[in-house]
PDB file of C-alpha atoms and ligand atoms in Angstrom:
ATOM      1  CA  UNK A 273      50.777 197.706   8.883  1.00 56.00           C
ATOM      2  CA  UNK A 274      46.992 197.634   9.916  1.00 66.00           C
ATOM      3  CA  UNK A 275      45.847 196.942   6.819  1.00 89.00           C
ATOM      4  CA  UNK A 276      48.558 193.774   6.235  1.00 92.00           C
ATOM      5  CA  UNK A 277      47.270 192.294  10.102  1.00 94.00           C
ATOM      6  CA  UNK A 278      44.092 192.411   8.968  1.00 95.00           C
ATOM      7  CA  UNK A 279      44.151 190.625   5.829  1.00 96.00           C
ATOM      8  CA  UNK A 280      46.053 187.559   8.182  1.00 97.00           C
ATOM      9  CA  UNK A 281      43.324 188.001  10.602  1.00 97.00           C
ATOM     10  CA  UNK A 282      41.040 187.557   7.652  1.00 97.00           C
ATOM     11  CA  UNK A 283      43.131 184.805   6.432  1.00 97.00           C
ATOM     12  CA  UNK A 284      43.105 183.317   9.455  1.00 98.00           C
ATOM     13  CA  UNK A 285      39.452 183.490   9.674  1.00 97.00           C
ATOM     14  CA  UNK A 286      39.195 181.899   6.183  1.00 97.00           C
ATOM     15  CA  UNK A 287      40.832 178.620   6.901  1.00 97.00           C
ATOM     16  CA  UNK A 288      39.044 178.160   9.680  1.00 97.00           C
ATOM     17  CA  UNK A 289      36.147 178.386   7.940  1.00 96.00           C
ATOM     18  CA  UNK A 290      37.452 176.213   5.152  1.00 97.00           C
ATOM     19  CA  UNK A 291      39.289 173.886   7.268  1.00 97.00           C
ATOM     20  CA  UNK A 292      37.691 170.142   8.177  1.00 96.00           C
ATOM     21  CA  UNK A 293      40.367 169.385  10.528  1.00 97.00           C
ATOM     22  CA  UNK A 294      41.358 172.605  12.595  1.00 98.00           C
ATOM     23  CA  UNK A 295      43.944 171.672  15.113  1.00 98.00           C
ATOM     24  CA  UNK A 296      45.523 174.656  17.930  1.00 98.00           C
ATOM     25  CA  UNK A 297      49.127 174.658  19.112  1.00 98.00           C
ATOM     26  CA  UNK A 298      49.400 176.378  22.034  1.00 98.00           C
ATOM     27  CA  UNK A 299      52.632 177.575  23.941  1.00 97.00           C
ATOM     28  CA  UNK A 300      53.246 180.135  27.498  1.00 94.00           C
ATOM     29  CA  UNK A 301      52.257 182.573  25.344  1.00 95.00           C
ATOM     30  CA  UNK A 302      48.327 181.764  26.043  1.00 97.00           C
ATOM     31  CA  UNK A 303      49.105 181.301  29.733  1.00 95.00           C
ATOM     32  CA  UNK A 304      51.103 184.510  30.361  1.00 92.00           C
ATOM     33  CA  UNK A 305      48.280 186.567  29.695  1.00 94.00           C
ATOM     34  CA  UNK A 306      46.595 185.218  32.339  1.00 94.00           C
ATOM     35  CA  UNK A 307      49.285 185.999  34.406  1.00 90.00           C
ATOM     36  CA  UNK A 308      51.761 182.755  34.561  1.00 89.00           C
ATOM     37  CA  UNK A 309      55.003 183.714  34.207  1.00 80.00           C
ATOM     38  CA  UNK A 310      57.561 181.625  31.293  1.00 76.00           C
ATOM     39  CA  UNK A 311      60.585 180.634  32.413  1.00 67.00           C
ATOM     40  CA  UNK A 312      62.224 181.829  29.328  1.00 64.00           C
ATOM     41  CA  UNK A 313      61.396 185.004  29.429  1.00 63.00           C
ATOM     42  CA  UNK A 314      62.810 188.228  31.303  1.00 58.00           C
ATOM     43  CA  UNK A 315      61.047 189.590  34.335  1.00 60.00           C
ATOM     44  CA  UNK A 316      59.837 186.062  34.935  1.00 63.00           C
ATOM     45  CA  UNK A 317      58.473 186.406  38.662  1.00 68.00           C
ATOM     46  CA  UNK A 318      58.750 183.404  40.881  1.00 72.00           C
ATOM     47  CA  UNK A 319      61.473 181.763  38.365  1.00 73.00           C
ATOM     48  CA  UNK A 320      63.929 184.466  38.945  1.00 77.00           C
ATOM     49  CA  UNK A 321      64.245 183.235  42.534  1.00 80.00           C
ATOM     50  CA  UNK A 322      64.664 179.421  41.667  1.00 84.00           C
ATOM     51  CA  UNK A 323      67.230 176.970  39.646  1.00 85.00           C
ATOM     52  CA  UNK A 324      65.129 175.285  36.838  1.00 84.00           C
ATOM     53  CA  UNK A 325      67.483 172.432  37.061  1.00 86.00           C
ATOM     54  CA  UNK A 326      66.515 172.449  40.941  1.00 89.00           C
ATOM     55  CA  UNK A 327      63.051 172.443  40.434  1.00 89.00           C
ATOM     56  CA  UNK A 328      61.688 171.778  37.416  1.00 90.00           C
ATOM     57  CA  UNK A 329      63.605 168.464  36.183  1.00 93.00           C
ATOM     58  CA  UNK A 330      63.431 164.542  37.429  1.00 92.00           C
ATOM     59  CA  UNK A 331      67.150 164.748  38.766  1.00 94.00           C
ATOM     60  CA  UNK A 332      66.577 168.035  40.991  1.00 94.00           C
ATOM     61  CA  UNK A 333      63.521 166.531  42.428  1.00 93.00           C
ATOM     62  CA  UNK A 334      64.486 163.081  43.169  1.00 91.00           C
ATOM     63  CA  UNK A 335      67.723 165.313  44.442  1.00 93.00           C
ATOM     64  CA  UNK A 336      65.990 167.472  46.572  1.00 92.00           C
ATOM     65  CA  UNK A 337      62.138 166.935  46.916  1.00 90.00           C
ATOM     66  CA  UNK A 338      62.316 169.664  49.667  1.00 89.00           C
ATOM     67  CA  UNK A 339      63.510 172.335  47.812  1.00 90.00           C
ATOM     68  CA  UNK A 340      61.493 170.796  44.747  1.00 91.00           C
ATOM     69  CA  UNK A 341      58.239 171.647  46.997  1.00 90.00           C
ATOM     70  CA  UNK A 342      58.653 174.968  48.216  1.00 88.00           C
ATOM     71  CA  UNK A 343      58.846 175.855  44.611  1.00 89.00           C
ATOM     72  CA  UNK A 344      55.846 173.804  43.336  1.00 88.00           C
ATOM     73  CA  UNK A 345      53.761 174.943  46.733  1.00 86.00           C
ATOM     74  CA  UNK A 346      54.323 178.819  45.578  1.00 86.00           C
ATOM     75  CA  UNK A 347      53.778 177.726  41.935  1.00 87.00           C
ATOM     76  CA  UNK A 348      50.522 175.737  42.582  1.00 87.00           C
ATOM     77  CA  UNK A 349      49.333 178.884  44.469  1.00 86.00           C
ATOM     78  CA  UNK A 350      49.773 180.970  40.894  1.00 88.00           C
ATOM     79  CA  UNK A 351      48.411 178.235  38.778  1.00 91.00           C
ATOM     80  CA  UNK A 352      45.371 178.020  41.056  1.00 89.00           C
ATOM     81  CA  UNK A 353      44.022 182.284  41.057  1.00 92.00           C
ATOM     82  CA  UNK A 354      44.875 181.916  37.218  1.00 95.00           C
ATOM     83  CA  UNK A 355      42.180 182.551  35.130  1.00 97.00           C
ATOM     84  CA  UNK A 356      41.177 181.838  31.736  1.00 98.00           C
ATOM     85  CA  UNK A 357      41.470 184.561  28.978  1.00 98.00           C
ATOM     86  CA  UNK A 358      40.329 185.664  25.497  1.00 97.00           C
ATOM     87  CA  UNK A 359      42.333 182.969  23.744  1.00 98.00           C
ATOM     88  CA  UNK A 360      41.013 180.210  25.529  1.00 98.00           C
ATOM     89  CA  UNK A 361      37.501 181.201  25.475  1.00 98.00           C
ATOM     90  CA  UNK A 362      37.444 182.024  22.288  1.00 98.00           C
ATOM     91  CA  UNK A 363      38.900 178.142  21.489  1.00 98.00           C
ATOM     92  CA  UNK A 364      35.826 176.926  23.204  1.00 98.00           C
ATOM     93  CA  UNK A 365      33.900 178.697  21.016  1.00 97.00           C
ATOM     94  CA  UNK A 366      35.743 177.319  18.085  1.00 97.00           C
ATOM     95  CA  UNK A 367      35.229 173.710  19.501  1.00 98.00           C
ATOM     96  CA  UNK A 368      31.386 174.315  20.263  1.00 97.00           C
ATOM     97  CA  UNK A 369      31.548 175.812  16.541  1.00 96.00           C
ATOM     98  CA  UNK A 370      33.101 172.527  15.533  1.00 95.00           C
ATOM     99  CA  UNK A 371      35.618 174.911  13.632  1.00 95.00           C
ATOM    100  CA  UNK A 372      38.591 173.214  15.653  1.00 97.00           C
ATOM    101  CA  UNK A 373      38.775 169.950  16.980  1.00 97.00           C
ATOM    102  CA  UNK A 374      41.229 169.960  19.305  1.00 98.00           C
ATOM    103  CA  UNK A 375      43.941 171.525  21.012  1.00 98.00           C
ATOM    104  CA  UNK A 376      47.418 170.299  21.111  1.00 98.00           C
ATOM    105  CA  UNK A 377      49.101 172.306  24.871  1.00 98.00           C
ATOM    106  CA  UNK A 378      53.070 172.349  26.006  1.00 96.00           C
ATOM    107  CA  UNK A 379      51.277 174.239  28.834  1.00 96.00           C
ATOM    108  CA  UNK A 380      50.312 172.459  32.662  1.00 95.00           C
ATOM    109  CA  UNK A 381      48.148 175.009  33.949  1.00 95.00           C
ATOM    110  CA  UNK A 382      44.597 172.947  32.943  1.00 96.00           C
ATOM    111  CA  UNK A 383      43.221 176.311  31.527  1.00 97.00           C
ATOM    112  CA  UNK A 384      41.659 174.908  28.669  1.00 98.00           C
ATOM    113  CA  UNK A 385      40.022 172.303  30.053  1.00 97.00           C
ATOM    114  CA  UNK A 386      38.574 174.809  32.864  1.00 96.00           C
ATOM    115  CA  UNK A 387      37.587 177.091  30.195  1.00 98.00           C
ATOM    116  CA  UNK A 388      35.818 174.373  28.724  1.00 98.00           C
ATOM    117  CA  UNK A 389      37.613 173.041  25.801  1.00 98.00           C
ATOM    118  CA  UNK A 390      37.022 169.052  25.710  1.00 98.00           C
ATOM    119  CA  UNK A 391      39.796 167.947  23.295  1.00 98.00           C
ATOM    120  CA  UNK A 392      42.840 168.732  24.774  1.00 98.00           C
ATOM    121  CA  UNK A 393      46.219 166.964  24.559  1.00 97.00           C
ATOM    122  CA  UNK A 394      48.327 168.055  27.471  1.00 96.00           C
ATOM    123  CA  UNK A 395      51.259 166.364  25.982  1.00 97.00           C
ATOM    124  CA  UNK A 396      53.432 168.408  28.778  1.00 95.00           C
ATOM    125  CA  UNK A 397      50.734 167.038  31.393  1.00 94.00           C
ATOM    126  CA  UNK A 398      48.468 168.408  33.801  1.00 94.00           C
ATOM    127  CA  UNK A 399      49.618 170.008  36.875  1.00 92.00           C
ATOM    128  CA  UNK A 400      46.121 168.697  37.821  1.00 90.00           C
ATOM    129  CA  UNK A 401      47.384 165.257  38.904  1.00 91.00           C
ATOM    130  CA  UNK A 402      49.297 164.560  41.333  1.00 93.00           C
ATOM    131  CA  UNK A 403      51.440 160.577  40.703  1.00 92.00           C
ATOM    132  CA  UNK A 404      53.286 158.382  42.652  1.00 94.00           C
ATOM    133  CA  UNK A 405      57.088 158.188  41.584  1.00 90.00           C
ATOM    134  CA  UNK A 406      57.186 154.506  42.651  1.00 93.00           C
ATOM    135  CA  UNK A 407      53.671 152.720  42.235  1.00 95.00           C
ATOM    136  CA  UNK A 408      52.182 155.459  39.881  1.00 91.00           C
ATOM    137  CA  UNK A 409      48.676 155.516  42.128  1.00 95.00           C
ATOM    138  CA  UNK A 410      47.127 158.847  40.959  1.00 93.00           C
ATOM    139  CA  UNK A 411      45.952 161.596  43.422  1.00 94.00           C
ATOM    140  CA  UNK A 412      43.457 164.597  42.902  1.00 90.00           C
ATOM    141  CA  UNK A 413      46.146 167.361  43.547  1.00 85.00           C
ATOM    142  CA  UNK A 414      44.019 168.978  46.345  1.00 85.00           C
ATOM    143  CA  UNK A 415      45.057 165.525  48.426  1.00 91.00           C
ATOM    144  CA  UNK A 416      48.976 166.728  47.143  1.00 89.00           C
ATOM    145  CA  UNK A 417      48.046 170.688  48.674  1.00 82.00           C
ATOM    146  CA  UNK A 418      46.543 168.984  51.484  1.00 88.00           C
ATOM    147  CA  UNK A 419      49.671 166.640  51.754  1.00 90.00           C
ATOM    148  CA  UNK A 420      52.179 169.259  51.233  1.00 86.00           C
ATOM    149  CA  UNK A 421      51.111 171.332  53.775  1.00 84.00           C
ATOM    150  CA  UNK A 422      50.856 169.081  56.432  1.00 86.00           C
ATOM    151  CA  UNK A 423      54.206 166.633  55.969  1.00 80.00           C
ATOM    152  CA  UNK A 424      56.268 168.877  53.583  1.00 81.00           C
ATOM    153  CA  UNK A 425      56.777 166.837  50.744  1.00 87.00           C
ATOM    154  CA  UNK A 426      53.824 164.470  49.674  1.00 91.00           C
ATOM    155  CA  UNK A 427      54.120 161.029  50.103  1.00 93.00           C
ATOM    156  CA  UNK A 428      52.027 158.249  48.316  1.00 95.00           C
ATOM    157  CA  UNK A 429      49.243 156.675  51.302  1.00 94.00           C
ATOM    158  CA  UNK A 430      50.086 153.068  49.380  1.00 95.00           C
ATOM    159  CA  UNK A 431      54.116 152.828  49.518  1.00 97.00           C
ATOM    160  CA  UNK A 432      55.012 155.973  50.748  1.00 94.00           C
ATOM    161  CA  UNK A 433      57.171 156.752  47.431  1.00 93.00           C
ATOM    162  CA  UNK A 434      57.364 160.774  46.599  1.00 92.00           C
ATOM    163  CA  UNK A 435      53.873 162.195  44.696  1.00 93.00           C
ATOM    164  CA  UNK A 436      55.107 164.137  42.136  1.00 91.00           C
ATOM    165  CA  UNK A 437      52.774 166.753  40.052  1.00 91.00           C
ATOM    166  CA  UNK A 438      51.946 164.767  36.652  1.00 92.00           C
ATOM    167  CA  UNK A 439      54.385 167.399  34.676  1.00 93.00           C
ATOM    168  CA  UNK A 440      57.103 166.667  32.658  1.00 94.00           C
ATOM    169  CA  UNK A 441      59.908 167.535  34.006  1.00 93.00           C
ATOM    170  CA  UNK A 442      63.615 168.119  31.945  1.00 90.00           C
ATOM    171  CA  UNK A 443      65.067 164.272  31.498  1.00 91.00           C
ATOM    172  CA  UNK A 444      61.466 162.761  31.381  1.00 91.00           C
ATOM    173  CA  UNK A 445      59.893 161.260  28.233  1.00 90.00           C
ATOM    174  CA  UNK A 446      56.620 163.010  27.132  1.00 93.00           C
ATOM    175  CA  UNK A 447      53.181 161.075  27.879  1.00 89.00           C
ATOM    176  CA  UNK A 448      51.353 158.802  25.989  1.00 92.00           C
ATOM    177  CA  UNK A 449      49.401 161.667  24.079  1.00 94.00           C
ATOM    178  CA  UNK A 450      52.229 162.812  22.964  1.00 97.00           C
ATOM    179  CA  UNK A 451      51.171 160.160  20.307  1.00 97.00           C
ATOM    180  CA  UNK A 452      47.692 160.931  19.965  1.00 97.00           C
ATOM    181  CA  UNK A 453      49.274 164.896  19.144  1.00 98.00           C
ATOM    182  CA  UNK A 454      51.415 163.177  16.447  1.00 97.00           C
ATOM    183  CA  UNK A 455      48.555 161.408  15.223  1.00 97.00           C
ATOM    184  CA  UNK A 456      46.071 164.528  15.469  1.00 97.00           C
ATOM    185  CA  UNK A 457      49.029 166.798  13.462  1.00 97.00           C
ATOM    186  CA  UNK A 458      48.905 164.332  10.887  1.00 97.00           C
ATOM    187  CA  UNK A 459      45.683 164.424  10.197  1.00 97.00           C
ATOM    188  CA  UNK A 460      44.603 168.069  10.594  1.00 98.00           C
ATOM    189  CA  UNK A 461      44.360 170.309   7.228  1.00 97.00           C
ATOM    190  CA  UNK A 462      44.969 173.331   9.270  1.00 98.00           C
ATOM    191  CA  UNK A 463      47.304 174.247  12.392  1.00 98.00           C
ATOM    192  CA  UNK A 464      46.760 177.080  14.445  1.00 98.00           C
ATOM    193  CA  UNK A 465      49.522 177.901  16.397  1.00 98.00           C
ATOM    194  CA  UNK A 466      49.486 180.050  19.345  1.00 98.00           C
ATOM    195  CA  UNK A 467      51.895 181.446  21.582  1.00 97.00           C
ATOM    196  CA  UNK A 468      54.809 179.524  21.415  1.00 96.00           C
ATOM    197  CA  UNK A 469      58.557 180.184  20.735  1.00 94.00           C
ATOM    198  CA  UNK A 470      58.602 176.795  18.765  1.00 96.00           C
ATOM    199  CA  UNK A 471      62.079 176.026  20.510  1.00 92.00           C
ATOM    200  CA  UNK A 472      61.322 172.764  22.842  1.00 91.00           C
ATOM    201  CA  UNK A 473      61.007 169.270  21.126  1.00 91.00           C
ATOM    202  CA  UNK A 474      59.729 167.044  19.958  1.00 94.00           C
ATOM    203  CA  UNK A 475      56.805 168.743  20.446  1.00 96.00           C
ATOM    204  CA  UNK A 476      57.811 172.160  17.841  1.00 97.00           C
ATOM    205  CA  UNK A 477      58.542 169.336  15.329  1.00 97.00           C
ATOM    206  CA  UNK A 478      54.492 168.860  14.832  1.00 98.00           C
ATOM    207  CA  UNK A 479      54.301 171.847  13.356  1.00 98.00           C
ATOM    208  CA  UNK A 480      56.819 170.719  10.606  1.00 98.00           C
ATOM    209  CA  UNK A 481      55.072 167.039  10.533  1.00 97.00           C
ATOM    210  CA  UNK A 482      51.605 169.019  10.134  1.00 98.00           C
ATOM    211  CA  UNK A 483      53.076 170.810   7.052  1.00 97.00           C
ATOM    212  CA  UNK A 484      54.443 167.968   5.228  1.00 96.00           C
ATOM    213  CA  UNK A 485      51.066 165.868   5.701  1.00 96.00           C
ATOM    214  CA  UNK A 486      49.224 168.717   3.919  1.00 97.00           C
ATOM    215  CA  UNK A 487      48.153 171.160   6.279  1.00 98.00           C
ATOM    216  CA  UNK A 488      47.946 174.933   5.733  1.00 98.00           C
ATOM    217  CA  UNK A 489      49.879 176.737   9.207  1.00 98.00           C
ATOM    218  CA  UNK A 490      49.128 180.044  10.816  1.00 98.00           C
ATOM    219  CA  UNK A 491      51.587 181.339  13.447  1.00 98.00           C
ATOM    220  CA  UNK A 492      50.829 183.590  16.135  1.00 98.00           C
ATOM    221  CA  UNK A 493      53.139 184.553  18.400  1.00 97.00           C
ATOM    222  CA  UNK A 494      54.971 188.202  20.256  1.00 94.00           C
ATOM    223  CA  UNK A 495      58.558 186.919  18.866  1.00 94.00           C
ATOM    224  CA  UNK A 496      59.528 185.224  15.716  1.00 96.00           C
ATOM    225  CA  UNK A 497      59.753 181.294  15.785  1.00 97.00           C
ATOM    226  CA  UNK A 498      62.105 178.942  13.918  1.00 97.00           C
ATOM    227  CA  UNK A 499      59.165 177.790  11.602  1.00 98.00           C
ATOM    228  CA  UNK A 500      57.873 181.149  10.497  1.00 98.00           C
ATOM    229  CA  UNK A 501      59.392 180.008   7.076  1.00 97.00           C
ATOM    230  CA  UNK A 502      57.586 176.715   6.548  1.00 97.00           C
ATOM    231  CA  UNK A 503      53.948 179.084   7.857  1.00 98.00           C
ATOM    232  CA  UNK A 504      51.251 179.871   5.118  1.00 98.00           C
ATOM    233  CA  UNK A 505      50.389 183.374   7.685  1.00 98.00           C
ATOM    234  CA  UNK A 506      52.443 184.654  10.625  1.00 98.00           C
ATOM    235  CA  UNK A 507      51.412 187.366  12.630  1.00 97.00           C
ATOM    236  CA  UNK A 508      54.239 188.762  15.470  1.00 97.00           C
ATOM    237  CA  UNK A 509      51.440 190.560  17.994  1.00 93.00           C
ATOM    238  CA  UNK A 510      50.285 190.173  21.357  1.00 92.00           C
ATOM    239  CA  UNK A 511      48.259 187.312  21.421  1.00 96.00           C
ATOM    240  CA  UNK A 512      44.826 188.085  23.010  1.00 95.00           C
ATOM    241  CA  UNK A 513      44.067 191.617  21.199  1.00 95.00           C
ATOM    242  CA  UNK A 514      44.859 189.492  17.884  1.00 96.00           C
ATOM    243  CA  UNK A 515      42.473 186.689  19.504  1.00 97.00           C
ATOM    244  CA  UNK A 516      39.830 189.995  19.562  1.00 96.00           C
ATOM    245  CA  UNK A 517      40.167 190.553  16.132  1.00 96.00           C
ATOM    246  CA  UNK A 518      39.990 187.085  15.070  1.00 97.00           C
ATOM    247  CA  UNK A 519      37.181 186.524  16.991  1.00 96.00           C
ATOM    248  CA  UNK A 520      35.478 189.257  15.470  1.00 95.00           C
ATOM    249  CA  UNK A 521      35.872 187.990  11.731  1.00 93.00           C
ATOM    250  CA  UNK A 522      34.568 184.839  12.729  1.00 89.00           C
TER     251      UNK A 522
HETATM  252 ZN1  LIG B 628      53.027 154.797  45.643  1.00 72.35          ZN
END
């Protein structure tokens, strides 16, 4: 079993060498590591006390922006202590490397961009932001903490609509680089994929898009995903010790 992960590790290593256009996939499987819990899975901390219908979709907030808060206040204070880990360093590296030019990310937690990566796509967006549900004026979301904790639930200075973190939320469309990901999957001649279950659209259907342009596709991720089949080299490990090894063959 060693010897078969490390000829995918070395595989791995290979196309990146080879590759022109590298382009990452990443999933909750990056973030977990550093200690954000996924909704999806078991044992899943602060989302075992809350509805995600309540708080993490458009209806349950503009239903209940209270309750919507004191989720998002105890979930901003998790995002914030997160760190970054092995697998987004060692992206960095790939970027500075100019082995991989950019990074395609379902997840909101701005750890790539904080761990320096400067081609990121947060086509779930960026719990970074803070936006106003009625004029869309943007805040830094330190004015949202700042807001939150002294009227409750943050209200926009300009028409006093509800600020809402610039996530998308169940029954929202994705954001406009969405597109730019379609584009970038397109184009790329190798996809790394990291992390992710593969099971939320439209944004698991780049992988398939990425195949049919050309592109050779390496999975890794704990569970098996629903495109393992169409994948050139899947690996089912824990992501950062394979990041190690990876990292080493580079
Ligand atoms: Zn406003």
């Amino acid at each position: 079993m060693r010897d078969e992960l490390t000829t995918k590790i070395r595989q791995i290593a290979a196309q990146l060498h080879i590759a022109n256009y590298a382009l990452a996939l990443t999933g909750a499987g990056v973030s977990t590591e550093s200690g954000i819990p996924d909704f999806r899975s078991p044992n899943n901390g602060l989302w075992a006390q809350f509805d995600p219908m309540e708080v993490a979709s458009i209806q349950g907030f503009r239903n209940n922006p209270a309750r919507f808060y004191e989720f998002w206040k105890l979930r901003f204070g998790v995002l914030n202590q997160a760190q970054p880990n092995i697998t987004h360093r060692f992206l960095v590296e790939l970027e500075i490397q100019g082995k991989l030019k950019g990074i395609v990310t379902q997840n909101i937690d701005n750890l790539h961009k904080r761990a320096g990566s400067k081609t990121v796509y947060d086509v779930h967006g960026n719990y970074a932001r803070g936006l106003c549900v009625d004029c869309e004026k943007e805040y830094p979301i330190e004015t949202v903490f700042s807001k939150i904790d002294s009227q409750r639930i943050p209200l926009c200075d300009h028409c006093h609509g509800f600020l809402k973190p610039d996530v998308v939320l169940f029954g929202e469309l994705l954001p406009l680089s969405f597109e730019e990901a379609v584009h970038q999957a397109s184009h790329c001649d190798f996809m790394l994929v990291l992390g992710t279950s593969l099971e939320v659209h439209p944004v698991a259907d780049l992988v398939p898009q990425a195949k049919s342009a050309g592109a050779k596709v390496a999975i890794i991720n704990r569970d098996p995903t629903p495109y393992d089949w169409i994948a050139d080299i899947v690996i089912h490990s824990q992501l950062g010790s394979t990041m190690e090894r990876l990292r080493e063959e580079i």
